[in-house]
Amino acid sequence: MSSSLPPPATDENLHLVDAAATQINDKVELLPGYEPDLSAATFCFKAEDHTIGNSLRYMIMKDPRVEFCGYSIPHPSEAKIHLRIQMYNGASALEALRDALDHLDSLLSTIDQAYDENLQAGDFERFEEPVLDKEDLARRADEGRKRRAEEEKSKA
Amino acid sequence: MAPRTKKVDDMDLDPSPSTSSRAQIVASSSASEPVDKRRLVEILPERVGSVASTDFPNHYPGELHEWDLERFRSNLKVAITRLSSGQCEFDLVGVDASVANAIRRVLMSEVPTVAIEHVYVWNNTSIIQDEVLSHRLGLVPLKIDPDRITMRNPGDDADDQNTVVFNLKQKCERNPKAAKGETDPEKLYIGSNVYSSALVWDPKGDQEEDLADCPPRPVHDDILLAKLRPGQELELELHCEKGIGKDHAKFSPVATATYRLLPHIQILKPIPPHLCEKFRKCFPEGVIGIRGGEGEQEVYVKDARRDTVSREVLRYPEFEGHVKLGRVRDHFLFDLETSGIIAPEKLLPTAIKVLREKIAILKSGLDHMERAKGLTGAGDE
């Protein structure tokens, strides 16, 4: 990943982790009422929205062990999403969530690769952006001004 | 391309994965070649049908639609169709709407760029108020590579790593050489128009060497910022910081990032020759073609990509049952227009990088939560 990512926060190195990373301490919360074996749980992601919410939900639903998956935004003014996962046969929702994050990452890297290959192949139409012809505009403005001056004279 | 009606499990995998050429993708999409009914969003006279994607496990009995990276890779097609210095159009086929939308959202609001954030007004005797001028300055796109500048967090001091400084100093004077009775302000006064070319970079600290290969400057030199008259003066110091579109739209690298779904036109029953012309006029020019001689004319789909799906054809009872309109649910026609800071062909890779970083942060957050709750290993509370 890029080097600008802060190091994962452990309890020991918390004082080294910079301001942006204190987000990580606060990022995911397990809402009360989860099953003891975590077969059903609601995760609360702070500072997230439909961008991650919907795509993560899609990837979790692709897991055959998942019985239910849905996300909601409790209030549009607060940047939080609630992601509910319920599993078949006592499987772990945490595991399904982690797998989905990995799959989403590999999906994105596959798209990146395919795009890059396509860009290198160079088989597409290249065109020039239309540029404003300033001289033509200036000339027309001058003509208009002359015409208006003549009209004024003829009226006067 | 044969119509796909087999079950997903034993579906033929495209023998040549995402290496299908742009020509092939464009040709098959223009001609509205038959696609699997499951991939179509139906556009009916009174409603839109089959909107949600159904490729989830347990949706169709006996079919497994679980996530399979290899199957995804072979179905994925990415093909750039048009590229210029300001715009990039490409086709993205085989991804779900949620992912395409995530890419679009990230492009508009979470790809970081550098823009003027703080304006220190030493002197402003112009008629433009300080705050109005500052607002306009913030919106000026600056050609600064965002990767070279770090984000300034609240509480950080401004240093040469997180801030770029510009100076704007212009004075307006009367032009002694102007003709008598001249009315054009450009000729009457010197320096009456303040353009973005007046922004002068003031390198601080190590910036002189670090940013030597791509010196910070506005993308366009001819953005009119303010108008002055003789005696009026502007002297400003501009501090630029890195930010994201979510914070303020000035940080958005795209003028706009949109996508539309590929329109799909199916001609179920042949159109009678005397109605061919009327049928053709129901669609934008170039969408429908007519071939054949006198009295034997038939209608065919020439270029469905040009269709704007106005559903005009659904208004006429004579075409009822002859045509079926729809959109292909997983074929996205992206159109990205850059504001000039990031090259258009680099927009998608940058968005994907940002999205992957978000996923990495989420994984770290999960790690932290697991440790905090003592869930690692045994998994009991």
Coordinates of C-alpha atoms in Angstrom, one line a residue:
Chain A
M1 CA 0.0 0.0 0.0
S2 CA 1.2 3.6 -0.1
S3 CA 3.8 4.7 2.4
S4 CA 1.5 7.5 3.6
L5 CA -0.5 5.1 5.7
P6 CA 0.1 5.4 9.4
P7 CA 1.4 2.3 11.3
P8 CA -1.3 0.1 12.8
A9 CA -2.1 1.3 16.3
T10 CA -1.2 -0.9 19.1
D11 CA -1.6 0.0 22.8
E12 CA 2.2 0.4 23.1
N13 CA 2.8 2.7 20.1
L14 CA -0.2 4.8 20.5
H15 CA 1.9 7.8 21.4
L16 CA 3.8 7.5 18.2
V17 CA 0.8 7.3 16.0
D18 CA 0.0 10.8 14.6
A19 CA -3.3 12.7 14.7
A20 CA -4.7 11.2 11.5
A21 CA -4.3 7.7 12.9
T22 CA -6.2 8.2 16.0
Q23 CA -9.0 7.8 13.6
I24 CA -8.0 4.1 13.5
N25 CA -8.7 3.7 17.2
D26 CA -12.1 5.1 16.6
K27 CA -12.9 3.6 13.2
V28 CA -14.8 0.4 13.9
E29 CA -17.2 -0.3 16.8
L30 CA -19.1 -3.4 17.6
L31 CA -22.6 -2.4 18.6
P32 CA -24.1 -4.1 21.7
G33 CA -26.3 -7.0 21.1
Y34 CA -24.0 -9.2 19.1
E35 CA -24.1 -12.9 19.4
P36 CA -21.4 -14.3 21.7
D37 CA -19.9 -16.4 18.8
L38 CA -20.2 -13.3 16.6
S39 CA -22.5 -15.1 14.1
A40 CA -24.6 -12.0 14.1
A41 CA -23.3 -8.5 14.7
T42 CA -23.7 -4.9 13.8
F43 CA -20.5 -3.0 13.0
C44 CA -20.4 0.8 13.2
F45 CA -17.9 2.4 10.9
K46 CA -17.1 6.1 11.7
A47 CA -16.3 8.6 9.0
E48 CA -17.7 6.4 6.2
D49 CA -20.6 6.6 3.8
H50 CA -22.2 4.9 0.8
T51 CA -18.8 4.7 -0.9
I52 CA -17.5 1.9 1.3
G53 CA -20.9 0.9 2.7
N54 CA -22.6 -0.2 -0.5
S55 CA -19.5 -1.9 -2.1
L56 CA -18.7 -3.7 1.1
R57 CA -22.3 -4.9 1.5
Y58 CA -22.2 -6.2 -2.1
M59 CA -19.0 -8.1 -1.4
I60 CA -20.2 -9.6 1.9
M61 CA -23.4 -10.7 0.1
K62 CA -21.3 -12.6 -2.3
D63 CA -20.2 -14.9 0.5
P64 CA -22.4 -18.0 0.6
R65 CA -22.0 -18.3 4.4
V66 CA -23.8 -15.0 4.9
E67 CA -27.5 -15.2 5.7
F68 CA -28.1 -11.4 5.9
C69 CA -26.2 -8.3 5.2
G70 CA -27.4 -4.7 5.0
Y71 CA -26.1 -1.3 5.8
S72 CA -27.7 1.9 6.9
I73 CA -26.8 5.5 7.7
P74 CA -28.5 6.3 11.0
H75 CA -28.5 10.0 10.4
P76 CA -27.4 11.9 7.2
S77 CA -25.7 14.6 9.3
E78 CA -23.4 12.1 11.0
A79 CA -20.8 10.3 9.0
K80 CA -21.4 6.8 10.3
I81 CA -22.6 3.5 8.8
H82 CA -24.1 0.5 10.6
L83 CA -23.4 -2.7 8.8
R84 CA -25.4 -5.8 10.0
I85 CA -24.1 -9.2 9.2
Q86 CA -25.9 -12.5 10.1
M87 CA -24.2 -15.8 9.3
Y88 CA -25.5 -19.3 8.7
N89 CA -24.5 -22.1 11.1
G90 CA -22.6 -20.0 13.7
A91 CA -19.9 -18.8 11.3
S92 CA -18.1 -15.7 12.3
A93 CA -19.3 -12.4 10.9
L94 CA -15.9 -10.8 11.6
E95 CA -14.3 -13.4 9.3
A96 CA -16.8 -12.7 6.6
L97 CA -16.1 -9.0 6.9
R98 CA -12.4 -9.4 6.7
D99 CA -12.7 -11.7 3.7
A100 CA -15.0 -9.2 2.0
L101 CA -12.4 -6.4 2.6
D102 CA -9.7 -8.6 1.0
H103 CA -11.9 -9.5 -1.9
L104 CA -12.8 -5.9 -2.5
D105 CA -9.1 -5.0 -2.5
S106 CA -8.3 -7.7 -5.0
L107 CA -11.3 -6.6 -7.2
L108 CA -10.0 -3.0 -7.2
S109 CA -6.4 -4.1 -8.0
T110 CA -7.7 -6.3 -10.9
I111 CA -9.6 -3.2 -12.3
D112 CA -6.4 -1.2 -11.9
Q113 CA -4.3 -3.8 -13.7
A114 CA -6.8 -4.2 -16.6
Y115 CA -7.0 -0.4 -17.0
D116 CA -3.3 0.0 -17.0
E117 CA -2.9 -2.7 -19.7
N118 CA -5.5 -1.0 -21.8
L119 CA -3.9 2.4 -21.4
Q120 CA -0.5 0.9 -22.4
A121 CA -2.0 -0.7 -25.4
G122 CA -3.1 2.7 -26.6
D123 CA -5.9 1.6 -28.8
F124 CA -8.3 4.5 -28.3
E125 CA -9.2 7.8 -30.0
R126 CA -7.1 10.7 -29.0
F127 CA -8.6 14.1 -29.6
E128 CA -7.7 17.8 -29.0
E129 CA -9.8 19.9 -26.7
P130 CA -11.3 22.7 -28.7
V131 CA -9.4 25.9 -27.9
L132 CA -10.9 29.4 -27.9
D133 CA -9.6 31.4 -30.8
K134 CA -8.9 34.7 -29.0
E135 CA -8.0 36.6 -32.1
D136 CA -11.2 35.6 -33.8
L137 CA -13.2 36.7 -30.7
A138 CA -11.3 40.0 -30.5
R139 CA -11.9 40.7 -34.2
R140 CA -15.6 40.0 -33.8
A141 CA -15.8 42.3 -30.7
D142 CA -14.1 45.1 -32.7
E143 CA -16.5 44.6 -35.6
G144 CA -19.5 44.7 -33.2
R145 CA -18.2 47.9 -31.6
K146 CA -17.8 49.6 -35.0
R147 CA -21.2 48.5 -36.1
R148 CA -22.8 49.9 -32.9
A149 CA -20.9 53.1 -33.2
E150 CA -22.2 53.5 -36.8
E151 CA -25.8 52.8 -35.6
E152 CA -25.4 55.5 -32.9
K153 CA -24.2 58.0 -35.5
S154 CA -27.0 57.2 -37.9
K155 CA -29.6 57.6 -35.1
A156 CA -28.1 60.9 -33.9
Chain B
M1 CA -21.2 -13.1 -29.1
A2 CA -23.8 -15.9 -28.4
P3 CA -26.6 -15.1 -26.0
R4 CA -25.7 -16.2 -22.5
T5 CA -28.5 -18.4 -21.2
K6 CA -26.6 -21.1 -19.4
K7 CA -26.2 -21.4 -15.7
V8 CA -23.4 -19.3 -14.2
D9 CA -21.4 -22.4 -13.1
D10 CA -20.9 -23.8 -16.6
M11 CA -20.9 -20.4 -18.4
D12 CA -18.2 -20.2 -21.1
L13 CA -15.4 -18.1 -19.8
D14 CA -14.3 -15.5 -22.3
P15 CA -11.2 -17.2 -23.8
S16 CA -9.4 -13.9 -24.1
P17 CA -10.0 -12.0 -20.8
S18 CA -9.8 -8.2 -20.5
T19 CA -7.7 -8.2 -23.6
S20 CA -10.8 -7.8 -25.8
S21 CA -10.0 -4.9 -27.9
R22 CA -11.8 -1.6 -27.6
A23 CA -13.1 -2.1 -31.1
Q24 CA -14.8 -5.4 -30.1
I25 CA -16.4 -3.9 -27.1
V26 CA -17.6 -0.8 -28.9
A27 CA -18.9 -2.8 -31.9
S28 CA -20.9 -5.3 -29.8
S29 CA -22.3 -2.6 -27.5
S30 CA -23.2 -0.3 -30.5
A31 CA -25.1 -3.1 -32.2
S32 CA -27.0 -4.0 -29.0
E33 CA -25.9 -7.6 -29.4
P34 CA -28.1 -9.9 -27.3
V35 CA -27.0 -10.1 -23.7
D36 CA -28.2 -12.4 -20.9
K37 CA -31.7 -11.3 -19.7
R38 CA -30.3 -11.2 -16.2
R39 CA -28.0 -8.4 -17.1
L40 CA -30.7 -6.1 -18.4
V41 CA -32.5 -3.4 -16.6
E42 CA -35.9 -3.2 -18.3
I43 CA -37.2 0.2 -19.4
L44 CA -41.0 -0.2 -19.6
P45 CA -43.6 2.4 -20.5
E46 CA -44.7 2.9 -16.9
R47 CA -41.8 1.8 -14.8
V48 CA -38.2 0.6 -14.7
G49 CA -37.9 -3.2 -14.0
S50 CA -35.2 -5.5 -12.7
V51 CA -33.2 -2.8 -11.2
A52 CA -31.3 -4.7 -8.5
S53 CA -28.5 -7.0 -9.3
T54 CA -29.3 -10.7 -8.5
D55 CA -25.9 -12.3 -8.7
F56 CA -25.8 -13.4 -5.1
P57 CA -25.6 -16.9 -3.6
N58 CA -28.9 -18.5 -2.8
H59 CA -30.9 -16.1 -5.1
Y60 CA -31.3 -18.7 -7.9
P61 CA -31.8 -22.2 -6.6
G62 CA -28.9 -24.5 -7.6
E63 CA -26.7 -21.6 -8.8
L64 CA -23.7 -20.4 -6.9
H65 CA -22.8 -16.8 -7.5
E66 CA -20.1 -16.6 -4.9
W67 CA -17.2 -14.3 -5.3
D68 CA -14.6 -15.8 -7.6
L69 CA -11.7 -13.6 -8.5
E70 CA -10.8 -15.6 -11.6
R71 CA -14.3 -15.5 -13.0
F72 CA -14.4 -11.8 -12.3
R73 CA -11.1 -11.2 -14.0
S74 CA -12.2 -13.1 -17.1
N75 CA -15.5 -11.2 -17.3
L76 CA -14.0 -7.8 -16.6
K77 CA -13.4 -5.5 -19.5
V78 CA -11.9 -2.1 -19.3
A79 CA -11.5 -0.1 -22.5
I80 CA -10.7 3.5 -22.9
T81 CA -12.6 4.9 -25.8
R82 CA -11.6 8.6 -26.0
L83 CA -8.8 10.5 -24.4
S84 CA -7.7 14.2 -24.6
S85 CA -5.8 16.5 -22.3
G86 CA -9.0 17.4 -20.4
Q87 CA -11.3 14.4 -20.7
C88 CA -11.2 10.6 -20.5
E89 CA -14.1 8.3 -21.6
F90 CA -13.9 4.6 -20.9
D91 CA -16.0 1.5 -20.6
L92 CA -16.1 -0.6 -17.5
V93 CA -17.8 -3.9 -18.0
G94 CA -18.4 -6.6 -15.4
V95 CA -18.4 -4.8 -12.1
D96 CA -21.4 -4.1 -9.9
A97 CA -23.0 -0.8 -9.7
S98 CA -21.9 -0.3 -6.1
V99 CA -18.3 -0.5 -7.1
A100 CA -18.7 1.8 -10.1
N101 CA -20.5 4.3 -7.9
A102 CA -17.8 4.0 -5.2
I103 CA -15.2 4.9 -7.9
R104 CA -17.3 7.9 -9.0
R105 CA -17.8 9.1 -5.4
V106 CA -14.2 8.8 -4.6
L107 CA -13.2 10.7 -7.7
M108 CA -15.4 13.6 -6.8
S109 CA -14.8 13.9 -3.1
E110 CA -11.8 12.0 -1.8
V111 CA -8.9 12.3 -4.3
P112 CA -6.7 14.9 -2.6
T113 CA -5.4 18.0 -4.5
V114 CA -3.8 21.2 -3.5
A115 CA -5.6 24.5 -3.6
I116 CA -5.4 28.0 -2.0
E117 CA -6.7 27.7 1.6
H118 CA -5.5 30.8 3.5
V119 CA -5.4 34.3 2.0
Y120 CA -3.4 37.0 3.8
V121 CA -4.5 40.4 2.6
W122 CA -1.8 42.9 2.9
N123 CA -3.5 45.4 0.7
N124 CA -6.8 45.3 -1.2
T125 CA -8.1 48.7 -2.3
S126 CA -10.1 47.2 -5.2
I127 CA -13.9 47.0 -5.4
I128 CA -13.9 43.3 -4.8
Q129 CA -14.4 42.4 -1.2
D130 CA -11.6 40.4 0.6
E131 CA -13.8 37.4 1.1
V132 CA -15.2 37.4 -2.4
L133 CA -11.7 37.6 -3.8
S134 CA -10.5 34.9 -1.5
H135 CA -13.3 32.6 -2.5
R136 CA -12.4 33.1 -6.2
L137 CA -8.8 32.4 -5.4
G138 CA -9.6 29.2 -3.7
L139 CA -11.4 27.9 -6.8
V140 CA -8.4 28.5 -9.1
P141 CA -7.0 25.0 -10.0
L142 CA -3.2 24.8 -9.2
K143 CA -0.9 22.5 -11.1
I144 CA 0.8 21.1 -7.9
D145 CA 1.4 17.3 -7.7
P146 CA -0.7 16.3 -4.6
D147 CA 1.7 13.4 -3.8
R148 CA 4.6 15.9 -3.1
I149 CA 2.6 17.8 -0.5
T150 CA 1.5 16.3 2.8
M151 CA -1.8 16.9 4.5
R152 CA -1.7 19.6 7.1
N153 CA -3.5 18.2 10.2
P154 CA -5.2 20.5 12.7
G155 CA -2.5 21.6 15.2
D156 CA 0.4 21.2 12.7
D157 CA 2.5 24.2 11.9
A158 CA 2.7 25.4 8.3
D159 CA 6.0 24.1 6.9
D160 CA 7.5 23.6 3.5
Q161 CA 6.1 20.0 3.3
N162 CA 2.5 20.9 3.8
T163 CA 2.1 24.5 2.4
V164 CA 2.9 26.2 -0.9
V165 CA 3.0 30.0 -0.9
F166 CA 2.0 32.3 -3.8
N167 CA 2.1 36.0 -4.0
L168 CA -0.3 38.2 -5.9
K169 CA 0.7 41.8 -6.3
Q170 CA -0.8 44.0 -8.9
K171 CA -1.4 47.7 -9.2
C172 CA -3.5 49.5 -11.8
E173 CA -2.3 52.7 -13.4
R174 CA -3.6 55.0 -16.1
N175 CA -2.0 54.4 -19.5
P176 CA -0.4 57.6 -20.7
K177 CA -0.3 56.4 -24.2
A178 CA -4.0 55.8 -24.6
A179 CA -5.8 57.7 -27.4
K180 CA -8.1 60.5 -26.4
G181 CA -11.7 59.4 -26.2
E182 CA -10.7 55.8 -25.8
T183 CA -13.3 53.8 -23.9
D184 CA -11.8 50.3 -23.8
P185 CA -10.5 49.7 -20.3
E186 CA -7.8 47.4 -21.6
K187 CA -6.3 50.3 -23.5
L188 CA -7.0 53.0 -21.1
Y189 CA -5.4 51.4 -18.0
I190 CA -2.4 49.3 -17.4
G191 CA -3.0 46.3 -15.2
S192 CA -6.7 46.7 -14.9
N193 CA -7.5 43.0 -15.2
V194 CA -6.0 40.7 -12.6
Y195 CA -5.5 37.3 -14.2
S196 CA -4.4 34.0 -12.6
S197 CA -1.1 34.6 -14.4
A198 CA -0.4 37.2 -11.7
L199 CA 0.0 34.4 -9.1
V200 CA 3.8 34.1 -8.5
W201 CA 5.2 31.0 -6.6
D202 CA 7.3 31.9 -3.6
P203 CA 9.4 28.8 -2.9
K204 CA 10.0 28.2 0.8
G205 CA 12.5 25.9 2.6
D206 CA 13.4 22.9 0.4
Q207 CA 10.7 23.6 -2.2
E208 CA 13.1 25.2 -4.6
E209 CA 14.9 21.9 -5.3
D210 CA 12.1 19.5 -4.4
L211 CA 9.5 21.0 -6.8
A212 CA 11.9 22.1 -9.4
D213 CA 10.7 19.7 -12.0
C214 CA 7.1 20.7 -11.7
P215 CA 7.0 24.3 -10.4
P216 CA 3.6 25.2 -8.8
R217 CA 1.5 27.4 -11.1
P218 CA -2.1 27.9 -11.9
V219 CA -3.4 25.4 -14.5
H220 CA -4.9 28.3 -16.6
D221 CA -3.2 31.7 -17.0
D222 CA -6.3 33.5 -18.2
I223 CA -8.7 33.2 -15.3
L224 CA -10.0 36.7 -14.5
L225 CA -9.8 37.2 -10.7
A226 CA -10.5 40.9 -10.3
K227 CA -10.8 44.2 -12.1
L228 CA -8.9 47.2 -10.9
R229 CA -9.0 50.9 -11.8
P230 CA -6.1 53.4 -11.5
G231 CA -5.0 53.8 -7.9
Q232 CA -6.3 50.4 -6.8
E233 CA -3.9 47.8 -5.6
L234 CA -3.8 44.2 -4.6
E235 CA -1.2 42.7 -2.5
L236 CA -2.0 39.2 -1.2
E237 CA -0.1 36.2 0.2
L238 CA -1.7 32.9 -0.6
H239 CA -1.1 29.7 1.3
C240 CA -2.1 26.5 -0.4
E241 CA -2.8 23.2 1.4
K242 CA -3.8 19.7 0.5
G243 CA -7.4 18.8 0.9
I244 CA -10.3 16.6 -0.4
G245 CA -13.5 17.4 -2.2
K246 CA -15.5 16.4 0.8
D247 CA -14.1 19.3 2.7
H248 CA -14.5 21.9 -0.1
A249 CA -15.4 21.4 -3.7
K250 CA -12.3 23.4 -4.7
F251 CA -10.2 20.4 -3.9
S252 CA -12.1 18.1 -6.3
P253 CA -9.8 17.1 -9.2
V254 CA -12.6 16.4 -11.6
A255 CA -14.8 19.0 -13.2
T256 CA -17.3 16.3 -13.2
A257 CA -17.2 12.5 -13.1
T258 CA -20.2 10.7 -14.4
Y259 CA -21.2 7.3 -15.8
R260 CA -24.2 6.0 -17.6
L261 CA -25.4 2.5 -18.2
L262 CA -25.1 1.2 -21.8
P263 CA -28.5 1.5 -23.5
H264 CA -29.8 -1.7 -25.1
I265 CA -32.4 -1.8 -27.9
Q266 CA -34.0 -5.1 -28.9
I267 CA -36.1 -5.2 -32.0
L268 CA -38.5 -8.1 -31.3
K269 CA -40.7 -8.0 -34.4
P270 CA -39.7 -6.4 -37.7
I271 CA -41.0 -2.9 -38.3
P272 CA -43.2 -2.5 -41.4
P273 CA -41.4 -0.6 -44.1
H274 CA -43.8 2.3 -44.1
L275 CA -43.1 2.9 -40.4
C276 CA -39.3 2.6 -40.6
E277 CA -38.6 6.3 -41.0
K278 CA -40.9 7.1 -38.0
F279 CA -39.2 4.5 -35.9
R280 CA -35.8 5.9 -36.8
K281 CA -36.9 9.4 -35.8
C282 CA -37.9 8.2 -32.4
F283 CA -34.2 7.9 -31.5
P284 CA -31.4 10.4 -31.7
E285 CA -29.6 10.5 -35.0
G286 CA -27.3 7.6 -35.7
V287 CA -28.9 5.2 -33.3
I288 CA -31.1 3.4 -35.8
G289 CA -30.2 2.6 -39.3
I290 CA -32.4 1.6 -42.2
R291 CA -31.2 -0.8 -44.9
G292 CA -32.8 -2.6 -47.8
G293 CA -34.4 -1.4 -51.0
E294 CA -37.8 0.1 -51.8
G295 CA -40.6 -1.6 -50.0
E296 CA -38.3 -4.1 -48.3
Q297 CA -36.8 -1.7 -45.8
E298 CA -35.8 -3.0 -42.4
V299 CA -34.6 -1.3 -39.3
Y300 CA -31.5 -2.3 -37.4
V301 CA -29.6 -0.9 -34.4
K302 CA -26.6 1.0 -35.7
D303 CA -25.2 2.6 -32.6
A304 CA -27.0 2.1 -29.3
R305 CA -24.2 4.0 -27.5
R306 CA -25.6 7.3 -28.9
D307 CA -29.0 6.7 -27.5
T308 CA -30.2 9.0 -24.7
V309 CA -33.1 6.6 -23.8
S310 CA -35.8 9.2 -24.1
R311 CA -38.3 6.3 -24.5
E312 CA -40.0 8.2 -27.3
V313 CA -40.7 5.0 -29.1
L314 CA -42.8 3.7 -26.2
R315 CA -45.3 6.5 -26.8
Y316 CA -46.6 5.1 -30.1
P317 CA -49.1 2.2 -30.1
E318 CA -47.9 1.0 -33.5
F319 CA -44.5 0.0 -32.1
E320 CA -45.9 -1.8 -29.1
G321 CA -44.5 -5.3 -28.9
H322 CA -41.9 -4.5 -31.6
V323 CA -39.2 -3.1 -29.5
K324 CA -37.8 -3.7 -26.0
L325 CA -35.7 -1.0 -24.3
G326 CA -33.3 -1.6 -21.6
R327 CA -29.9 -0.9 -20.1
V328 CA -27.1 -3.3 -19.4
R329 CA -26.7 -3.4 -15.7
D330 CA -22.9 -3.9 -15.5
H331 CA -21.7 -2.0 -18.5
F332 CA -20.7 1.5 -17.4
L333 CA -19.7 4.3 -19.8
F334 CA -17.6 6.6 -17.7
D335 CA -16.9 10.2 -18.7
L336 CA -14.3 12.0 -16.6
E337 CA -13.4 15.6 -17.1
T338 CA -10.4 16.8 -15.2
S339 CA -9.9 20.4 -13.8
G340 CA -6.3 20.1 -15.0
I341 CA -4.5 19.2 -11.9
I342 CA -4.4 15.4 -12.5
A343 CA -4.1 14.1 -16.1
P344 CA -7.3 12.4 -17.2
E345 CA -5.8 9.1 -17.8
K346 CA -4.4 9.0 -14.2
L347 CA -7.8 9.8 -12.6
L348 CA -9.0 6.2 -12.3
P349 CA -5.8 4.7 -10.9
T350 CA -5.7 7.5 -8.4
A351 CA -9.3 6.9 -7.3
I352 CA -8.6 3.1 -7.0
K353 CA -5.5 3.9 -4.9
V354 CA -7.6 6.1 -2.5
L355 CA -10.2 3.4 -2.2
R356 CA -7.7 0.7 -1.4
E357 CA -6.2 3.0 1.3
K358 CA -9.7 3.3 2.8
I359 CA -10.0 -0.5 2.8
A360 CA -6.5 -0.8 4.5
I361 CA -7.6 1.8 7.1
L362 CA -10.7 -0.2 7.8
K363 CA -8.7 -3.4 8.2
S364 CA -6.5 -1.6 10.8
G365 CA -9.6 -0.3 12.5
L366 CA -10.9 -3.9 12.7
D367 CA -7.6 -5.1 14.1
H368 CA -7.8 -2.5 16.8
M369 CA -11.4 -3.2 17.6
E370 CA -10.6 -6.9 17.9
R371 CA -7.7 -6.3 20.2
A372 CA -9.7 -3.9 22.3
K373 CA -12.6 -6.3 22.7
G374 CA -10.3 -9.3 23.2
L375 CA -11.9 -11.1 20.3
T376 CA -8.7 -12.4 18.6
G377 CA -8.1 -16.1 18.8
A378 CA -10.8 -17.5 21.1
G379 CA -13.5 -15.2 19.8
D380 CA -15.4 -15.1 23.0
E381 CA -16.3 -12.0 24.9

